[in-house]
Amino acid sequence: MVGVVEALASSLFRTAVANADSLLNGKGAIFQRLDHMADLIVTAGFSDLRTTLGRQTWQRLLETWAARHVFTHNDGLVDERYLTKVPGSSPQVGQRLVLTEAMCRRALEDAKALCEALVAVLRWRAARAHSRAPSALNGCAPASYAQAIPSPHSS
């Protein structure tokens, strides 16, 4: 899920922002870090994703990304970094993080909303460029995006 968001955000950003390479220089995997990604998009002159999605959805996304970090880098054990992002967490440092089916479904819904927000915020410049962005969408974009940017395979 994080990889899909990262690929979509990177592709749309690079298409929509003329000086993307200079803005991204030295930033590493910025599209994996939600607040940094949102700040970069604002710096480039676009709307703030946090506002577009709303405070509650953004917070849940931060918690989802923090949980991904715990499972990817800490074998599912809560660490200080997780507690910084999820201060109201029941599990504490060293305890196993448990995800429920409902939490996973909500994370998918929120990630889909993030993909749609990325498209909505960045698409108008991308539409003008007739970019390679549609290939990076992997099903995240709303139907209106497909209408805004013709497929390179369409006649």
mmCIF file of C-alpha atoms in Angstrom:
data_model
loop_
_atom_site.group_PDB
_atom_site.id
_atom_site.type_symbol
_atom_site.label_atom_id
_atom_site.label_comp_id
_atom_site.label_asym_id
_atom_site.label_seq_id
_atom_site.Cartn_x
_atom_site.Cartn_y
_atom_site.Cartn_z
ATOM 1 C CA MET A 1 0.000 0.000 0.000
ATOM 2 C CA VAL A 2 2.786 2.450 0.892
ATOM 3 C CA GLY A 3 4.588 1.526 -2.328
ATOM 4 C CA VAL A 4 1.512 2.269 -4.444
ATOM 5 C CA VAL A 5 1.064 5.674 -2.796
ATOM 6 C CA GLU A 6 4.784 6.390 -3.194
ATOM 7 C CA ALA A 7 4.779 5.484 -6.906
ATOM 8 C CA LEU A 8 1.637 7.492 -7.607
ATOM 9 C CA ALA A 9 2.781 10.572 -5.690
ATOM 10 C CA SER A 10 6.232 10.511 -7.273
ATOM 11 C CA SER A 11 4.882 10.127 -10.795
ATOM 12 C CA LEU A 12 2.225 12.817 -10.433
ATOM 13 C CA PHE A 13 4.610 15.211 -8.692
ATOM 14 C CA ARG A 14 7.355 14.792 -11.286
ATOM 15 C CA THR A 15 4.815 15.366 -14.056
ATOM 16 C CA ALA A 16 3.115 18.364 -12.477
ATOM 17 C CA VAL A 17 6.157 20.230 -11.166
ATOM 18 C CA ALA A 18 8.648 21.613 -13.661
ATOM 19 C CA ASN A 19 11.480 21.849 -11.111
ATOM 20 C CA ALA A 20 10.642 18.548 -9.389
ATOM 21 C CA ASP A 21 14.192 17.214 -9.609
ATOM 22 C CA SER A 22 15.632 20.208 -7.770
ATOM 23 C CA LEU A 23 12.879 20.108 -5.121
ATOM 24 C CA LEU A 24 13.490 16.381 -4.586
ATOM 25 C CA ASN A 25 17.287 16.609 -4.515
ATOM 26 C CA GLY A 26 18.610 15.162 -1.252
ATOM 27 C CA LYS A 27 15.151 14.297 0.076
ATOM 28 C CA GLY A 28 15.464 10.496 -0.223
ATOM 29 C CA ALA A 29 12.236 8.487 -0.140
ATOM 30 C CA ILE A 30 10.138 11.565 0.669
ATOM 31 C CA PHE A 31 6.963 10.070 -0.809
ATOM 32 C CA GLN A 32 7.046 7.379 1.918
ATOM 33 C CA ARG A 33 6.895 10.028 4.654
ATOM 34 C CA LEU A 34 3.414 11.529 4.709
ATOM 35 C CA ASP A 35 4.014 14.875 6.426
ATOM 36 C CA HIS A 36 7.174 15.513 4.402
ATOM 37 C CA MET A 37 5.324 14.620 1.193
ATOM 38 C CA ALA A 38 2.465 16.977 2.091
ATOM 39 C CA ASP A 39 4.932 19.778 2.906
ATOM 40 C CA LEU A 40 6.724 19.259 -0.422
ATOM 41 C CA ILE A 41 3.464 19.451 -2.353
ATOM 42 C CA VAL A 42 2.535 22.685 -0.552
ATOM 43 C CA THR A 43 6.023 24.094 -1.241
ATOM 44 C CA ALA A 44 5.446 23.370 -4.936
ATOM 45 C CA GLY A 45 2.304 25.530 -4.818
ATOM 46 C CA PHE A 46 -0.448 22.956 -4.430
ATOM 47 C CA SER A 47 -3.184 22.438 -1.838
ATOM 48 C CA ASP A 48 -2.331 20.754 1.441
ATOM 49 C CA LEU A 49 -3.271 17.059 1.417
ATOM 50 C CA ARG A 50 -3.887 17.226 5.162
ATOM 51 C CA THR A 51 -6.637 19.777 4.606
ATOM 52 C CA THR A 52 -8.011 17.976 1.562
ATOM 53 C CA LEU A 53 -8.339 14.694 3.480
ATOM 54 C CA GLY A 54 -9.297 16.124 6.856
ATOM 55 C CA ARG A 55 -7.621 15.829 10.247
ATOM 56 C CA GLN A 56 -9.085 12.440 11.220
ATOM 57 C CA THR A 57 -8.228 10.693 7.960
ATOM 58 C CA TRP A 58 -4.715 12.188 7.977
ATOM 59 C CA GLN A 59 -4.135 10.983 11.539
ATOM 60 C CA ARG A 60 -5.297 7.477 10.658
ATOM 61 C CA LEU A 61 -2.913 7.493 7.682
ATOM 62 C CA LEU A 62 -0.044 8.524 9.967
ATOM 63 C CA GLU A 63 -0.960 5.646 12.273
ATOM 64 C CA THR A 64 -1.114 3.215 9.337
ATOM 65 C CA TRP A 65 2.325 4.327 8.110
ATOM 66 C CA ALA A 66 3.660 4.005 11.661
ATOM 67 C CA ALA A 67 2.238 0.466 11.926
ATOM 68 C CA ARG A 68 3.855 -0.414 8.599
ATOM 69 C CA HIS A 69 7.176 0.782 9.993
ATOM 70 C CA VAL A 70 6.762 -1.392 13.108
ATOM 71 C CA PHE A 71 5.983 -4.515 11.072
ATOM 72 C CA THR A 72 8.619 -3.852 8.421
ATOM 73 C CA HIS A 73 11.506 -2.775 10.625
ATOM 74 C CA ASN A 74 10.752 -4.003 14.155
ATOM 75 C CA ASP A 75 9.086 -7.412 13.757
ATOM 76 C CA GLY A 76 5.725 -6.020 14.907
ATOM 77 C CA LEU A 77 7.019 -4.708 18.235
ATOM 78 C CA VAL A 78 6.051 -1.171 19.205
ATOM 79 C CA ASP A 79 8.963 1.245 19.465
ATOM 80 C CA GLU A 80 9.373 4.893 20.519
ATOM 81 C CA ARG A 81 8.945 6.087 16.950
ATOM 82 C CA TYR A 82 5.522 4.414 16.789
ATOM 83 C CA LEU A 83 4.444 5.987 20.081
ATOM 84 C CA THR A 84 5.493 9.410 18.769
ATOM 85 C CA LYS A 85 3.110 8.980 15.825
ATOM 86 C CA VAL A 86 0.393 7.191 17.839
ATOM 87 C CA PRO A 87 0.578 8.706 21.334
ATOM 88 C CA GLY A 88 -2.694 7.107 22.489
ATOM 89 C CA SER A 89 -1.527 3.601 21.628
ATOM 90 C CA SER A 90 -2.580 0.782 23.955
ATOM 91 C CA PRO A 91 0.509 -1.329 23.220
ATOM 92 C CA GLN A 92 3.642 0.197 24.700
ATOM 93 C CA VAL A 93 7.317 -0.128 23.786
ATOM 94 C CA GLY A 94 8.278 -3.765 23.283
ATOM 95 C CA GLN A 95 4.707 -5.036 23.067
ATOM 96 C CA ARG A 96 3.355 -6.608 19.891
ATOM 97 C CA LEU A 97 1.115 -4.469 17.716
ATOM 98 C CA VAL A 98 -2.060 -6.313 16.742
ATOM 99 C CA LEU A 99 -4.126 -5.269 13.747
ATOM 100 C CA THR A 100 -7.758 -6.203 13.304
ATOM 101 C CA GLU A 101 -9.578 -6.814 10.053
ATOM 102 C CA ALA A 102 -11.534 -3.589 10.596
ATOM 103 C CA MET A 103 -8.297 -1.615 11.046
ATOM 104 C CA CYS A 104 -6.904 -3.095 7.822
ATOM 105 C CA ARG A 105 -10.061 -2.316 5.858
ATOM 106 C CA ARG A 106 -10.069 1.257 7.160
ATOM 107 C CA ALA A 107 -6.383 1.631 6.237
ATOM 108 C CA LEU A 108 -7.188 0.553 2.676
ATOM 109 C CA GLU A 109 -10.077 3.030 2.480
ATOM 110 C CA ASP A 110 -7.852 5.822 3.789
ATOM 111 C CA ALA A 111 -5.041 4.935 1.361
ATOM 112 C CA LYS A 112 -7.550 5.002 -1.499
ATOM 113 C CA ALA A 113 -8.714 8.445 -0.330
ATOM 114 C CA LEU A 114 -5.072 9.570 -0.252
ATOM 115 C CA CYS A 115 -4.538 8.353 -3.824
ATOM 116 C CA GLU A 116 -7.675 10.188 -4.935
ATOM 117 C CA ALA A 117 -6.531 13.350 -3.122
ATOM 118 C CA LEU A 118 -3.115 13.160 -4.778
ATOM 119 C CA VAL A 119 -4.794 12.925 -8.162
ATOM 120 C CA ALA A 120 -7.192 15.774 -7.358
ATOM 121 C CA VAL A 121 -4.435 18.044 -6.028
ATOM 122 C CA LEU A 122 -1.829 17.339 -8.713
ATOM 123 C CA ARG A 123 -3.862 16.307 -11.751
ATOM 124 C CA TRP A 124 -4.556 19.587 -13.517
ATOM 125 C CA ARG A 125 -0.906 20.110 -14.434
ATOM 126 C CA ALA A 126 -0.452 16.400 -15.094
ATOM 127 C CA ALA A 127 -3.422 16.453 -17.474
ATOM 128 C CA ARG A 128 -1.774 19.175 -19.522
ATOM 129 C CA ALA A 129 1.440 17.199 -19.794
ATOM 130 C CA HIS A 130 -0.219 13.949 -20.989
ATOM 131 C CA SER A 131 2.244 12.164 -18.790
ATOM 132 C CA ARG A 132 3.171 8.615 -18.034
ATOM 133 C CA ALA A 133 1.233 8.988 -14.731
ATOM 134 C CA PRO A 134 -1.705 6.705 -15.629
ATOM 135 C CA SER A 135 0.576 3.666 -15.659
ATOM 136 C CA ALA A 136 1.570 4.382 -12.055
ATOM 137 C CA LEU A 137 -1.973 4.603 -10.726
ATOM 138 C CA ASN A 138 -2.497 0.898 -10.113
ATOM 139 C CA GLY A 139 -6.244 1.390 -9.720
ATOM 140 C CA CYS A 140 -6.051 4.215 -7.145
ATOM 141 C CA ALA A 141 -7.440 7.005 -9.274
ATOM 142 C CA PRO A 142 -11.088 7.966 -9.554
ATOM 143 C CA ALA A 143 -12.786 7.505 -12.926
ATOM 144 C CA SER A 144 -12.549 11.253 -13.605
ATOM 145 C CA TYR A 145 -8.758 10.962 -13.784
ATOM 146 C CA ALA A 146 -8.947 8.462 -16.618
ATOM 147 C CA GLN A 147 -11.083 10.966 -18.519
ATOM 148 C CA ALA A 148 -8.713 13.850 -17.760
ATOM 149 C CA ILE A 149 -5.582 12.157 -19.073
ATOM 150 C CA PRO A 150 -5.902 10.062 -22.202
ATOM 151 C CA SER A 151 -4.152 6.725 -22.129
ATOM 152 C CA PRO A 152 -1.035 6.575 -24.279
ATOM 153 C CA HIS A 153 -2.560 3.398 -25.732
ATOM 154 C CA SER A 154 -5.836 5.001 -26.818
ATOM 155 C CA SER A 155 -6.330 5.886 -30.450
#
